Structure formats: C-alpha cells, structure tokens
CSV table of C-alpha atoms in Angstrom, one decimal:
chain,number,residue,atom,x,y,z
H,136,UNK,CA,107.3,80.4,80.6
H,137,UNK,CA,108.8,82.0,77.2
H,138,UNK,CA,107.2,86.5,76.5
H,139,UNK,CA,104.4,86.1,74.8
H,140,UNK,CA,105.4,88.9,73.1
H,141,UNK,CA,108.3,88.5,72.6
H,142,UNK,CA,107.5,84.8,70.4
H,143,UNK,CA,105.0,87.1,68.2
H,144,UNK,CA,104.9,87.4,65.1
H,145,UNK,CA,105.7,91.5,64.1
H,146,UNK,CA,103.8,93.5,63.8
H,147,UNK,CA,101.7,91.9,66.5
H,148,UNK,CA,97.3,92.3,66.1
H,149,UNK,CA,95.9,93.0,69.2
H,150,UNK,CA,91.9,92.7,69.8
H,151,UNK,CA,91.6,95.8,72.6
H,152,UNK,CA,89.9,95.0,75.5
H,153,UNK,CA,86.8,96.5,75.4
H,154,UNK,CA,84.3,96.1,78.7
H,155,UNK,CA,80.6,94.7,77.8
H,156,UNK,CA,82.0,93.7,74.2
H,157,UNK,CA,85.4,92.0,74.3
H,158,UNK,CA,83.7,89.1,75.8
H,159,UNK,CA,84.2,85.2,76.1
H,160,UNK,CA,81.7,84.4,73.1
H,161,UNK,CA,83.0,87.5,71.0
H,162,UNK,CA,86.6,86.0,71.6
H,163,UNK,CA,85.7,82.7,70.5
H,164,UNK,CA,84.1,83.8,68.0
H,165,UNK,CA,87.2,85.7,66.5
H,166,UNK,CA,89.0,82.6,66.7
H,167,UNK,CA,87.0,80.7,64.8
H,168,UNK,CA,86.1,83.8,61.4
H,169,UNK,CA,89.3,86.0,61.9
H,170,UNK,CA,92.1,85.9,65.2
H,171,UNK,CA,94.4,88.7,66.2
H,172,UNK,CA,97.3,87.4,66.8
H,173,UNK,CA,96.9,89.0,70.8
H,174,UNK,CA,93.2,89.2,73.2
H,175,UNK,CA,92.6,90.7,76.2
H,176,UNK,CA,89.8,89.5,79.0
H,177,UNK,CA,87.9,92.1,80.1
H,178,UNK,CA,89.5,94.5,82.3
H,179,UNK,CA,89.1,93.1,86.0
H,180,UNK,CA,89.0,95.0,89.0
H,181,UNK,CA,92.3,93.9,91.3
H,182,UNK,CA,89.7,93.4,94.6
H,183,UNK,CA,86.8,91.6,92.6
H,184,UNK,CA,89.0,89.1,92.1
H,185,UNK,CA,88.9,88.4,96.3
H,186,UNK,CA,86.0,89.5,96.8
H,187,UNK,CA,83.1,87.0,98.2
H,188,UNK,CA,80.7,87.3,95.3
H,189,UNK,CA,82.7,86.8,92.4
H,190,UNK,CA,80.1,85.4,89.9
H,191,UNK,CA,81.0,88.4,87.4
H,192,UNK,CA,85.3,88.3,88.2
H,193,UNK,CA,84.6,84.6,87.3
H,194,UNK,CA,83.2,84.8,83.9
H,195,UNK,CA,85.6,88.2,82.8
H,196,UNK,CA,88.0,86.1,83.3
H,197,UNK,CA,86.5,82.8,81.9
H,198,UNK,CA,88.1,81.0,78.6
H,199,UNK,CA,88.3,78.4,76.6
H,200,UNK,CA,91.8,77.3,74.5
H,201,UNK,CA,90.9,78.5,71.2
H,202,UNK,CA,91.6,82.2,72.2
H,203,UNK,CA,94.7,81.7,73.6
H,204,UNK,CA,97.5,83.5,73.4
H,205,UNK,CA,95.3,85.5,76.3
H,206,UNK,CA,96.2,88.4,78.8
H,207,UNK,CA,94.8,89.1,81.8
H,208,UNK,CA,93.6,93.2,82.2
H,209,UNK,CA,93.4,94.7,85.6
H,210,UNK,CA,93.0,97.7,86.4
H,211,UNK,CA,92.1,99.3,90.6
H,212,UNK,CA,94.9,101.2,93.3
H,213,UNK,CA,96.1,99.1,95.6
H,214,UNK,CA,99.6,98.1,94.6
H,215,UNK,CA,98.9,94.9,97.0
H,216,UNK,CA,95.8,93.9,95.5
H,217,UNK,CA,97.7,93.7,92.7
H,218,UNK,CA,100.7,91.8,93.9
H,219,UNK,CA,97.9,88.8,95.2
H,220,UNK,CA,96.3,89.3,91.9
H,221,UNK,CA,99.4,88.9,89.7
H,222,UNK,CA,100.4,85.5,90.9
H,223,UNK,CA,96.7,84.8,90.7
H,224,UNK,CA,96.8,84.7,87.4
H,225,UNK,CA,100.4,83.3,86.7
H,226,UNK,CA,98.0,80.3,88.6
H,227,UNK,CA,94.7,80.7,86.2
H,228,UNK,CA,96.8,79.5,82.7
H,229,UNK,CA,97.4,84.1,81.2
H,230,UNK,CA,99.9,83.9,79.1
H,231,UNK,CA,100.1,87.1,80.6
H,232,UNK,CA,99.5,90.4,82.0
H,233,UNK,CA,98.4,94.2,81.9
H,234,UNK,CA,97.4,97.1,83.3
H,235,UNK,CA,95.2,99.1,83.1
H,236,UNK,CA,96.3,102.7,83.2
H,237,UNK,CA,93.9,103.9,80.3
H,238,UNK,CA,90.1,103.7,80.9
H,239,UNK,CA,88.8,107.6,80.9
H,240,UNK,CA,84.9,105.9,82.2
H,241,UNK,CA,83.6,108.9,84.9
H,242,UNK,CA,83.2,105.5,87.7
H,243,UNK,CA,87.0,105.1,87.1
H,244,UNK,CA,88.4,108.3,86.9
H,245,UNK,CA,87.0,109.3,89.4
H,246,UNK,CA,89.2,106.6,91.7
H,247,UNK,CA,91.7,107.7,90.3
H,248,UNK,CA,92.1,104.7,88.6
H,249,UNK,CA,92.2,104.1,84.9
H,250,UNK,CA,93.5,106.7,82.4
H,251,UNK,CA,93.2,108.9,85.9
H,252,UNK,CA,97.5,107.3,87.0
H,253,UNK,CA,99.0,108.9,84.6
H,254,UNK,CA,98.1,112.3,87.0
H,255,UNK,CA,99.4,110.1,90.1
H,256,UNK,CA,102.5,108.1,88.5
H,257,UNK,CA,104.0,107.7,92.2
H,258,UNK,CA,101.4,105.1,92.5
H,259,UNK,CA,101.3,103.7,89.2
H,260,UNK,CA,104.9,102.5,90.0
H,261,UNK,CA,104.0,101.2,92.9
H,262,UNK,CA,101.7,99.1,91.4
H,263,UNK,CA,103.3,98.5,88.1
H,264,UNK,CA,105.7,97.4,90.3
H,265,UNK,CA,103.9,95.9,92.4
H,266,UNK,CA,102.3,93.0,89.2
H,267,UNK,CA,105.9,92.4,88.4
H,268,UNK,CA,106.7,91.0,91.5
H,269,UNK,CA,103.8,89.3,92.0
H,270,UNK,CA,104.6,87.3,88.4
H,271,UNK,CA,108.2,86.9,89.7
H,272,UNK,CA,109.4,86.6,86.2
H,273,UNK,CA,106.5,84.3,85.3
H,274,UNK,CA,104.3,86.5,83.5
H,275,UNK,CA,105.5,89.4,80.7
H,276,UNK,CA,103.8,92.8,82.8
H,277,UNK,CA,102.5,95.3,80.2
H,278,UNK,CA,100.7,98.5,80.7
H,279,UNK,CA,97.5,100.8,77.7
H,280,UNK,CA,97.3,103.4,78.5
H,281,UNK,CA,97.0,107.2,76.7
H,282,UNK,CA,99.3,109.9,76.0
H,283,UNK,CA,98.1,111.9,78.6
H,284,UNK,CA,94.7,112.8,81.3
H,285,UNK,CA,93.5,116.2,80.2
H,286,UNK,CA,96.2,116.8,78.1
H,287,UNK,CA,98.6,115.4,75.6
H,288,UNK,CA,102.1,114.7,78.2
H,289,UNK,CA,104.1,112.2,76.2
H,290,UNK,CA,107.1,113.5,77.6
H,291,UNK,CA,106.7,112.5,80.5
H,292,UNK,CA,105.2,110.0,81.1
H,293,UNK,CA,106.7,107.9,78.3
H,294,UNK,CA,110.3,108.1,80.2
H,295,UNK,CA,108.3,107.0,83.8
H,296,UNK,CA,106.8,103.5,82.0
H,297,UNK,CA,110.0,103.0,80.4
H,298,UNK,CA,112.5,102.5,83.4
H,299,UNK,CA,110.7,99.5,84.5
H,300,UNK,CA,109.7,96.2,83.2
H,301,UNK,CA,107.1,96.0,80.7
H,302,UNK,CA,107.2,93.3,77.9
H,303,UNK,CA,104.7,96.1,75.4
H,304,UNK,CA,102.8,99.3,76.0
H,305,UNK,CA,100.2,99.6,73.8
H,306,UNK,CA,99.2,103.6,73.5
H,307,UNK,CA,95.4,104.6,72.3
H,308,UNK,CA,97.2,108.0,71.0
H,309,UNK,CA,94.5,110.7,73.0
H,310,UNK,CA,94.6,112.0,76.7
H,311,UNK,CA,91.5,110.7,78.4
H,312,UNK,CA,89.6,113.0,78.5
H,313,UNK,CA,89.2,113.3,74.4
H,314,UNK,CA,87.5,109.6,75.0
H,315,UNK,CA,87.1,108.2,71.8
H,316,UNK,CA,85.8,111.5,70.0
H,317,UNK,CA,88.0,113.7,68.0
H,318,UNK,CA,91.7,112.9,66.3
H,319,UNK,CA,93.6,111.0,66.9
H,320,UNK,CA,97.9,112.2,68.0
H,321,UNK,CA,99.4,109.6,65.2
H,322,UNK,CA,102.4,111.9,65.0
H,323,UNK,CA,102.6,111.0,69.4
H,324,UNK,CA,103.1,107.6,68.6
H,325,UNK,CA,105.9,108.5,66.1
H,326,UNK,CA,107.7,110.0,69.7
H,327,UNK,CA,107.6,107.2,72.2
H,328,UNK,CA,108.7,105.3,69.4
H,329,UNK,CA,111.5,106.8,69.7
H,330,UNK,CA,112.0,106.8,73.9
H,331,UNK,CA,111.8,103.8,73.7
H,332,UNK,CA,114.9,103.2,71.1
H,333,UNK,CA,116.5,104.7,72.9
H,334,UNK,CA,115.8,104.0,76.7
H,335,UNK,CA,114.4,100.4,76.3
H,336,UNK,CA,115.1,98.5,73.5
H,337,UNK,CA,113.7,95.8,74.1
H,338,UNK,CA,109.8,97.2,75.8
H,339,UNK,CA,107.7,97.1,72.3
H,340,UNK,CA,104.9,100.0,71.5
H,341,UNK,CA,101.6,98.9,70.0
H,342,UNK,CA,99.3,101.6,68.6
H,343,UNK,CA,95.3,102.1,68.7
H,344,UNK,CA,93.0,105.1,67.9
H,345,UNK,CA,90.5,105.0,64.9
H,346,UNK,CA,92.9,101.8,62.9
H,347,UNK,CA,89.3,100.9,60.5
H,348,UNK,CA,90.8,98.7,58.2
H,349,UNK,CA,93.5,96.2,57.8
H,350,UNK,CA,94.9,99.1,54.6
H,351,UNK,CA,94.6,101.7,57.9
H,352,UNK,CA,96.9,99.8,59.6
H,353,UNK,CA,98.9,98.9,57.1
H,354,UNK,CA,99.7,102.5,56.9
H,355,UNK,CA,100.6,103.6,60.7
H,356,UNK,CA,102.9,100.9,60.4
H,357,UNK,CA,104.6,102.1,57.9
H,358,UNK,CA,104.4,105.4,59.7
H,359,UNK,CA,105.0,104.6,63.4
H,360,UNK,CA,107.6,101.9,62.8
H,361,UNK,CA,105.7,100.5,65.7
H,362,UNK,CA,105.7,96.7,66.6
H,363,UNK,CA,102.7,96.3,66.3
H,364,UNK,CA,98.2,97.8,66.4
H,365,UNK,CA,95.7,97.2,69.0
H,366,UNK,CA,90.7,97.2,67.2
H,367,UNK,CA,88.3,97.7,69.3
H,368,UNK,CA,86.0,100.0,67.6
H,369,UNK,CA,87.4,98.9,63.5
H,370,UNK,CA,86.3,95.5,65.6
H,371,UNK,CA,82.7,96.0,65.3
H,372,UNK,CA,82.3,97.8,62.1
H,373,UNK,CA,84.3,94.4,60.3
H,374,UNK,CA,84.9,90.8,62.0
H,375,UNK,CA,86.8,89.9,60.1
H,376,UNK,CA,89.4,92.5,60.2
H,377,UNK,CA,92.1,89.9,61.6
H,378,UNK,CA,91.6,87.8,58.7
H,379,UNK,CA,95.0,88.2,56.2
H,380,UNK,CA,92.1,87.0,54.0
H,381,UNK,CA,90.3,90.0,53.0
H,382,UNK,CA,87.4,89.4,50.6
H,383,UNK,CA,83.9,91.2,51.0
H,384,UNK,CA,80.8,88.7,52.8
H,385,UNK,CA,77.7,88.1,51.2
H,386,UNK,CA,74.4,88.8,53.4
H,387,UNK,CA,74.1,85.0,53.3
H,388,UNK,CA,78.4,84.9,55.8
H,389,UNK,CA,77.4,88.1,57.1
H,390,UNK,CA,73.3,86.3,58.9
H,391,UNK,CA,75.8,83.0,59.5
H,392,UNK,CA,79.0,85.1,61.2
H,393,UNK,CA,75.7,85.9,64.5
H,394,UNK,CA,73.9,82.9,64.1
H,395,UNK,CA,77.3,81.4,65.3
H,396,UNK,CA,77.3,84.2,67.8
H,397,UNK,CA,74.7,83.7,69.0
H,398,UNK,CA,75.2,80.8,69.2
H,399,UNK,CA,78.8,80.4,71.4
H,400,UNK,CA,76.7,83.5,73.0
H,401,UNK,CA,74.6,80.3,74.6
H,402,UNK,CA,76.6,77.6,75.0
H,403,UNK,CA,79.7,79.9,76.9
H,404,UNK,CA,76.6,81.8,79.4
H,405,UNK,CA,73.8,79.6,79.3
H,406,UNK,CA,71.7,80.8,82.3
H,407,UNK,CA,74.6,82.8,84.0
H,408,UNK,CA,74.4,86.2,81.8
H,409,UNK,CA,70.4,87.1,80.0
H,410,UNK,CA,70.4,87.1,76.3
H,411,UNK,CA,70.0,91.1,75.9
H,412,UNK,CA,73.1,92.0,75.6
H,413,UNK,CA,73.6,90.9,72.2
H,414,UNK,CA,72.0,93.3,70.8
H,415,UNK,CA,74.9,95.2,70.5
H,416,UNK,CA,76.2,92.3,68.3
H,417,UNK,CA,73.3,92.7,65.1
H,418,UNK,CA,74.5,95.3,63.7
H,419,UNK,CA,78.1,95.2,63.1
H,420,UNK,CA,76.5,91.4,61.5
H,421,UNK,CA,73.1,92.5,59.9
H,422,UNK,CA,74.7,95.3,57.7
H,423,UNK,CA,75.2,96.4,54.0
H,424,UNK,CA,73.2,94.2,52.0
H,425,UNK,CA,69.2,94.8,51.0
H,426,UNK,CA,66.6,93.8,53.6
H,427,UNK,CA,69.3,94.5,56.4
H,428,UNK,CA,67.0,96.9,58.5
H,429,UNK,CA,63.9,94.8,58.5
H,430,UNK,CA,65.9,91.6,59.7
H,431,UNK,CA,68.3,94.1,61.9
H,432,UNK,CA,64.5,95.3,63.6
H,433,UNK,CA,62.7,92.1,64.0
H,434,UNK,CA,65.9,90.3,65.6
H,435,UNK,CA,66.7,93.5,68.1
H,436,UNK,CA,62.8,92.7,68.7
H,437,UNK,CA,62.9,88.9,69.3
H,438,UNK,CA,66.5,88.6,71.8
C-alpha cells in the first residue's frame, strides 16, 4: 500500500484530531465545504478496540469514503495491544496509524499515557516498535506529540523519536502543561526540522498551534520549512479554513452549513448518539451576521 504521507502534495493541510468534535459527521461536512488533505479519527484507546463493549469504539472508527484519506489515531499503554490494534487498523481500511503522545488531559496523563509518554521514552519506544511490527509495513505509522511534558525538552525528545521509522511527526508547539493556553513556541519547530534533516530526512514534520487562518499557515510554513500544518481550533473559528479559495461567507451560507452539518449528524448517527453534542457547533456557524445571537439562542434551546 502506498505511503499516504509521501503521496500527498506538500504542504499538507491536516485536520487535528479532537475528541468529541472531529467525528465522522464533522469530517463529512468538511469534505463538502473545504476538505483537508488528511484527516484523523478521534483518539481511540487500544484496549477498547477489543473490549466486549465496543459501541463507543465502533462509532469512533466509523467513516465514509468521502473522508479518505483517513488515519486512525490510537492511545494507551500496552505495547502488545498496539501491535494487535495495528493489524486491526490495517484491515479496517485506514490510510495510516497515528500514535497519540500529545493529549494533556489529566485523566489520560494520570495513567501515564498521552503526553506523559514524553517523560517515559522507554515505554514510548516500545509502543512505536510494537505498532510498526503490527503494521508490517502495510500502513505508515506517525506520532502526534508536543515539545515537552512540563518543560520544553525538544532536543532529547525529538532525537529519540527520529530514531524510528516514522512516516511523520505532528508537533503541537506547546508543552503538555501549557495545554492550549499562552504563547506558542514556533522557534522549537525550526529546531525540530533541523534535527529531522540531520537524523532522518524521510520523516515529515507537521506542526500546529494557534493557526487560525491560511495566512498564518503560510507564514509558519515559510518560517520553519515544515512539511505541513495541522489545524484544530482554527477550524472552529472558520470551518472553511481548508478551502484554498477563501471568500467571506454570507448569512445564508453560514446557516446552510449549520443545517447541512446537523443533517449529516442525524443521518450518520440516528439514534446511536443524542443530538445535544451538536450544541458545541452552533456558535461556529451562527455568528458574525445581523440577528446571529437570537438565532443562536433559539437554535441552542431547540437541541
């Protein structure tokens, strides 16, 4: 199977995986209004994949053909489970496997997973090796991470990661402790690119952190010589951000996008999921036009 990371034209524009937000319905909507070059599932616990109660995991792994190319993102602690999960992901039709070493949420890092693995390179290495073994070269393996856990540890951490046969490393240019608050440390990304060019030129470097427009993305690409950008919260500021043709959206276009997202959500999930999670998306579309506030309030109350 071709390596999707190498097949795509550069720079690559990726949708950041965000739990509870970038589900199949949202990805389908983006595929219609401005499709990212590459999308990821919400992060999936490797142990849940093989749990007797697989309802949630089944939903997280659900996708339609219009969402391709799509990469499955995994998290957890047990290397053996990553190996078995990798084989499962190959058979499920995804285009790659991404390992989450970035999540700063307390419930995740308290277990020693997510971004906590930055301070446990021995286990992180075992997880990477197990995933590569399970993939058997059939799918590319990538990592999403940060520039440090509590403090910036760019050089030792990325020297370590670049030892492995990773197709790409996506980097949030904050520490886990900083979460998504405060300044981003983009000069660290430049250091990572230099390390990559020296140690493992084949591995692509994708960076994210406060990219709220295509203009900012272009600036970061030029400044750092990265291979692409990953956009998360910027998608909520402008759902059309991945569309290379940027035009001001009218009231009618914004309302139509909201209605289409709601329609896709209902078609995709039906009775499998309640409707109230859609409340978080209302303010994404129904804003910045006369009458937006009362319309937003009435729409929220109706969900």
